[in-house]
Amino acid sequence: MRDASRDGLVWDDNGLDLEPRWAREPDIEAIDRVCRRHLGISTREADKADCAVYFHTAGAFNKLYLVDTVRGRFMMRVSLPVDPRNKTRGEVATLRLVRRRTDIPVPQVVAFADTSANEIGFEWVLMELMPGKLAYYRWRKMTMAQKEALVARLVDCQVQLLRCSSSVVDDGGFRGIGTLQDQDTAAAAAPTPGQIVSSVFFSGAHYHYTIPRGPFRSSHDWLRAHLNIIIKEHTTALADTKPEDADDREYAEGILRVARKLLRLLHKIFPAIVSPPERTVLWHDDLSLMNILVDDDGRVTAIIDWECVSTMPVWVASQMPEFLRGATREQRPDRNRYTDVSDRGSDVAFFGEGLEDSLDNEGKTELYWIHLMEYEQTQLRKVFAARMRQLRPGWDMDVVEAALKVDFLGAVNRCGAGFYLRRIEQWADAIERKEFLSLMEVLRVGLRKEKSTTTTGAHGAARSAAL
């Protein structure tokens, strides 16, 4: 699906979701010239000893290039125009604020372009290369003491973000939900929340929907916009469904029914009128092991991937970071009770597939590593909570008071993805009856221990298989 307003970007439908694709490749020679110019390295002879650019890896919305120079090592992130101008400026403003106001290790921005009107043909950010390796690759070899120290350090980082957010502007902190934008990104003045940069808002045709995009005054306004995107998408899909496509029709109708039910419930959980705008904090919504760099001893050397980080309501920041979320398992799995496998690295366990470095499964089946991770997450969540109590008295009460709101957000996200529709509907009905049940518990067992977890049909079956 070609979008003329975002030249260079194509959206492909893989059957489960839309995937961004590059319509053309960035010119690596142009990247070399841009890096030399901004790093003050001669372009006369273009000596590789002075500056060499290599493709490093690709993210969801960008390509990363390693830049080796006589002035040090840098990283060039070249981005697809998923949200032209806003995404690049938001990332730069956020990184500069975090570096100024905290000791969280994030890369220094050397230069950037927030428009595709340059010789590379895409927006880009040139930044310092941070030391360390992805925690994903080191996790299995780290001791539990090292993992506990990593969690404690990340709590310190989160608390610094909370304090930074509450003191960054004169009236006591950020107001409103959105991605940070500077009037002048080179200035030292505090940035303010602007239009939100989020895949929910810019994926595919969503980018062109006539809906509010922020900054939002309140949780109500933000979640209402999110639900309206879901309703618009599947209303359009339903209108385009052929009479013979009964499964697709049933799938779209199911999502619409649940989304409208959540929309009716929204004002009962979140006030519709808020003045002044709601207080918000910076929240790294994807703090996974793929976005944490560590050294050989497991110490945090950098936190990366700030490209869609926004100011969020304080209740959103009561959640555990992404890498600590998982099933509860109090007893450590007995390694000897799990099947042996012969291929080293053949099991890509809990974290995913298609990565450059395979994980050494140490001769054990994937199930062992999944259960071990669940056990470690269970123990490390206790470490996280204990450290938060030390640094932020009243943290436990914050978590309790945020629980219903966090559940509502989880219901909205799963509804948009088409997961667990029947059980989300059961949960919403229970809340309407003032039966305050945990969303995760309802998703796990249902209200009547029903086996069905989502709507039927081709799309529903595909999504069930993906869970």
mmCIF file of N, CA and C in Angstrom, residues 83-137:
data_model
loop_
_atom_site.group_PDB
_atom_site.id
_atom_site.type_symbol
_atom_site.label_atom_id
_atom_site.label_comp_id
_atom_site.label_asym_id
_atom_site.label_seq_id
_atom_site.Cartn_x
_atom_site.Cartn_y
_atom_site.Cartn_z
ATOM 1 N N ASP A 83 5.839 8.798 10.586
ATOM 2 C CA ASP A 83 5.208 10.009 11.117
ATOM 3 C C ASP A 83 6.163 11.156 10.840
ATOM 4 N N PRO A 84 6.136 11.678 9.596
ATOM 5 C CA PRO A 84 7.142 12.651 9.169
ATOM 6 C C PRO A 84 7.322 13.790 10.155
ATOM 7 N N ARG A 85 8.582 14.099 10.405
ATOM 8 C CA ARG A 85 9.022 15.194 11.262
ATOM 9 C C ARG A 85 8.786 14.910 12.745
ATOM 10 N N ASN A 86 7.575 14.488 13.102
ATOM 11 C CA ASN A 86 7.245 14.348 14.517
ATOM 12 C C ASN A 86 8.079 13.288 15.224
ATOM 13 N N LYS A 87 8.290 12.132 14.563
ATOM 14 C CA LYS A 87 9.009 11.053 15.248
ATOM 15 C C LYS A 87 10.463 11.428 15.499
ATOM 16 N N THR A 88 11.117 11.977 14.496
ATOM 17 C CA THR A 88 12.530 12.351 14.664
ATOM 18 C C THR A 88 12.686 13.460 15.700
ATOM 19 N N ARG A 89 11.886 14.501 15.602
ATOM 20 C CA ARG A 89 12.000 15.613 16.554
ATOM 21 C C ARG A 89 11.651 15.161 17.967
ATOM 22 N N GLY A 90 10.682 14.256 18.092
ATOM 23 C CA GLY A 90 10.327 13.751 19.407
ATOM 24 C C GLY A 90 11.453 12.959 20.037
ATOM 25 N N GLU A 91 12.104 12.098 19.251
ATOM 26 C CA GLU A 91 13.213 11.308 19.775
ATOM 27 C C GLU A 91 14.376 12.205 20.197
ATOM 28 N N VAL A 92 14.705 13.185 19.360
ATOM 29 C CA VAL A 92 15.816 14.080 19.682
ATOM 30 C C VAL A 92 15.515 14.884 20.950
ATOM 31 N N ALA A 93 14.316 15.436 21.041
ATOM 32 C CA ALA A 93 13.945 16.219 22.221
ATOM 33 C C ALA A 93 13.990 15.365 23.478
ATOM 34 N N THR A 94 13.528 14.126 23.387
ATOM 35 C CA THR A 94 13.514 13.238 24.551
ATOM 36 C C THR A 94 14.926 12.868 24.976
ATOM 37 N N LEU A 95 15.782 12.488 24.027
ATOM 38 C CA LEU A 95 17.155 12.121 24.368
ATOM 39 C C LEU A 95 17.900 13.290 25.006
ATOM 40 N N ARG A 96 17.725 14.476 24.462
ATOM 41 C CA ARG A 96 18.436 15.634 25.021
ATOM 42 C C ARG A 96 17.944 15.973 26.419
ATOM 43 N N LEU A 97 16.650 15.844 26.658
ATOM 44 C CA LEU A 97 16.120 16.106 27.992
ATOM 45 C C LEU A 97 16.641 15.086 28.994
ATOM 46 N N VAL A 98 16.613 13.809 28.623
ATOM 47 C CA VAL A 98 17.066 12.755 29.532
ATOM 48 C C VAL A 98 18.547 12.939 29.868
ATOM 49 N N ARG A 99 19.354 13.319 28.903
ATOM 50 C CA ARG A 99 20.780 13.551 29.165
ATOM 51 C C ARG A 99 20.989 14.757 30.081
ATOM 52 N N ARG A 100 20.173 15.808 29.911
ATOM 53 C CA ARG A 100 20.341 17.021 30.731
ATOM 54 C C ARG A 100 19.887 16.814 32.165
ATOM 55 N N ARG A 101 18.818 16.053 32.354
ATOM 56 C CA ARG A 101 18.143 16.037 33.646
ATOM 57 C C ARG A 101 18.366 14.772 34.464
ATOM 58 N N THR A 102 19.006 13.732 33.886
ATOM 59 C CA THR A 102 19.190 12.468 34.608
ATOM 60 C C THR A 102 20.590 11.927 34.343
ATOM 61 N N ASP A 103 20.925 10.840 35.035
ATOM 62 C CA ASP A 103 22.180 10.149 34.717
ATOM 63 C C ASP A 103 21.901 8.843 33.968
ATOM 64 N N ILE A 104 20.698 8.726 33.398
ATOM 65 C CA ILE A 104 20.354 7.558 32.598
ATOM 66 C C ILE A 104 21.254 7.540 31.366
ATOM 67 N N PRO A 105 21.943 6.435 31.103
ATOM 68 C CA PRO A 105 22.858 6.404 29.955
ATOM 69 C C PRO A 105 22.112 6.283 28.631
ATOM 70 N N VAL A 106 22.068 7.387 27.906
ATOM 71 C CA VAL A 106 21.452 7.416 26.577
ATOM 72 C C VAL A 106 22.437 8.094 25.630
ATOM 73 N N PRO A 107 22.345 7.815 24.336
ATOM 74 C CA PRO A 107 23.323 8.385 23.393
ATOM 75 C C PRO A 107 23.165 9.886 23.212
ATOM 76 N N GLN A 108 24.287 10.544 22.990
ATOM 77 C CA GLN A 108 24.278 11.967 22.667
ATOM 78 C C GLN A 108 23.984 12.151 21.179
ATOM 79 N N VAL A 109 23.075 13.057 20.874
ATOM 80 C CA VAL A 109 22.742 13.349 19.481
ATOM 81 C C VAL A 109 23.776 14.320 18.915
ATOM 82 N N VAL A 110 24.398 13.939 17.803
ATOM 83 C CA VAL A 110 25.387 14.781 17.139
ATOM 84 C C VAL A 110 24.709 15.714 16.137
ATOM 85 N N ALA A 111 23.807 15.156 15.349
ATOM 86 C CA ALA A 111 23.093 15.933 14.330
ATOM 87 C C ALA A 111 21.872 15.136 13.903
ATOM 88 N N PHE A 112 20.929 15.799 13.259
ATOM 89 C CA PHE A 112 19.740 15.098 12.785
ATOM 90 C C PHE A 112 19.105 15.876 11.644
ATOM 91 N N ALA A 113 18.246 15.182 10.901
ATOM 92 C CA ALA A 113 17.420 15.807 9.862
ATOM 93 C C ALA A 113 15.994 15.322 10.066
ATOM 94 N N ASP A 114 15.061 16.254 10.251
ATOM 95 C CA ASP A 114 13.671 15.877 10.509
ATOM 96 C C ASP A 114 12.803 16.006 9.264
ATOM 97 N N THR A 115 13.445 15.924 8.106
ATOM 98 C CA THR A 115 12.733 15.930 6.829
ATOM 99 C C THR A 115 13.463 15.006 5.874
ATOM 100 N N SER A 116 12.747 14.474 4.902
ATOM 101 C CA SER A 116 13.368 13.616 3.891
ATOM 102 C C SER A 116 14.041 14.415 2.787
ATOM 103 N N ALA A 117 13.899 15.722 2.842
ATOM 104 C CA ALA A 117 14.489 16.582 1.809
ATOM 105 C C ALA A 117 15.974 16.782 2.082
ATOM 106 N N ASN A 118 16.748 15.696 1.958
ATOM 107 C CA ASN A 118 18.188 15.748 2.132
ATOM 108 C C ASN A 118 18.797 14.674 1.237
ATOM 109 N N GLU A 119 20.128 14.632 1.148
ATOM 110 C CA GLU A 119 20.754 13.750 0.167
ATOM 111 C C GLU A 119 20.575 12.268 0.479
ATOM 112 N N ILE A 120 20.273 11.911 1.730
ATOM 113 C CA ILE A 120 19.995 10.513 2.051
ATOM 114 C C ILE A 120 18.592 10.129 1.589
ATOM 115 N N GLY A 121 17.674 11.099 1.594
ATOM 116 C CA GLY A 121 16.317 10.853 1.140
ATOM 117 C C GLY A 121 15.370 10.372 2.214
ATOM 118 N N PHE A 122 15.863 10.296 3.448
ATOM 119 C CA PHE A 122 15.046 9.909 4.596
ATOM 120 C C PHE A 122 15.474 10.748 5.799
ATOM 121 N N GLU A 123 14.625 10.816 6.800
ATOM 122 C CA GLU A 123 15.016 11.444 8.060
ATOM 123 C C GLU A 123 16.099 10.601 8.725
ATOM 124 N N TRP A 124 16.977 11.261 9.484
ATOM 125 C CA TRP A 124 18.058 10.526 10.132
ATOM 126 C C TRP A 124 18.488 11.210 11.419
ATOM 127 N N VAL A 125 19.128 10.416 12.282
ATOM 128 C CA VAL A 125 19.737 10.923 13.515
ATOM 129 C C VAL A 125 21.123 10.311 13.625
ATOM 130 N N LEU A 126 22.143 11.152 13.774
ATOM 131 C CA LEU A 126 23.515 10.702 14.012
ATOM 132 C C LEU A 126 23.798 10.852 15.498
ATOM 133 N N MET A 127 24.186 9.762 16.155
ATOM 134 C CA MET A 127 24.399 9.788 17.600
ATOM 135 C C MET A 127 25.620 8.962 17.969
ATOM 136 N N GLU A 128 26.087 9.158 19.195
ATOM 137 C CA GLU A 128 27.233 8.385 19.646
ATOM 138 C C GLU A 128 26.846 6.909 19.774
ATOM 139 N N LEU A 129 27.827 6.039 19.566
ATOM 140 C CA LEU A 129 27.617 4.605 19.740
ATOM 141 C C LEU A 129 27.813 4.265 21.208
ATOM 142 N N MET A 130 26.790 3.702 21.826
ATOM 143 C CA MET A 130 26.863 3.364 23.238
ATOM 144 C C MET A 130 27.546 2.006 23.422
ATOM 145 N N PRO A 131 28.321 1.865 24.506
ATOM 146 C CA PRO A 131 29.021 0.594 24.742
ATOM 147 C C PRO A 131 28.062 -0.480 25.232
ATOM 148 N N GLY A 132 28.525 -1.726 25.154
ATOM 149 C CA GLY A 132 27.751 -2.829 25.698
ATOM 150 C C GLY A 132 27.074 -3.662 24.627
ATOM 151 N N LYS A 133 26.442 -4.715 25.101
ATOM 152 C CA LYS A 133 25.726 -5.643 24.233
ATOM 153 C C LYS A 133 24.304 -5.777 24.744
ATOM 154 N N LEU A 134 23.378 -6.114 23.857
ATOM 155 C CA LEU A 134 21.993 -6.261 24.279
ATOM 156 C C LEU A 134 21.880 -7.252 25.431
ATOM 157 N N ALA A 135 21.136 -6.852 26.463
ATOM 158 C CA ALA A 135 20.930 -7.731 27.614
ATOM 159 C C ALA A 135 20.291 -9.047 27.191
ATOM 160 N N TYR A 136 19.545 -9.018 26.113
ATOM 161 C CA TYR A 136 18.936 -10.239 25.560
ATOM 162 C C TYR A 136 19.964 -11.344 25.389
ATOM 163 N N TYR A 137 21.147 -10.993 24.863
ATOM 164 C CA TYR A 137 22.159 -11.999 24.564
ATOM 165 C C TYR A 137 22.933 -12.441 25.802
#
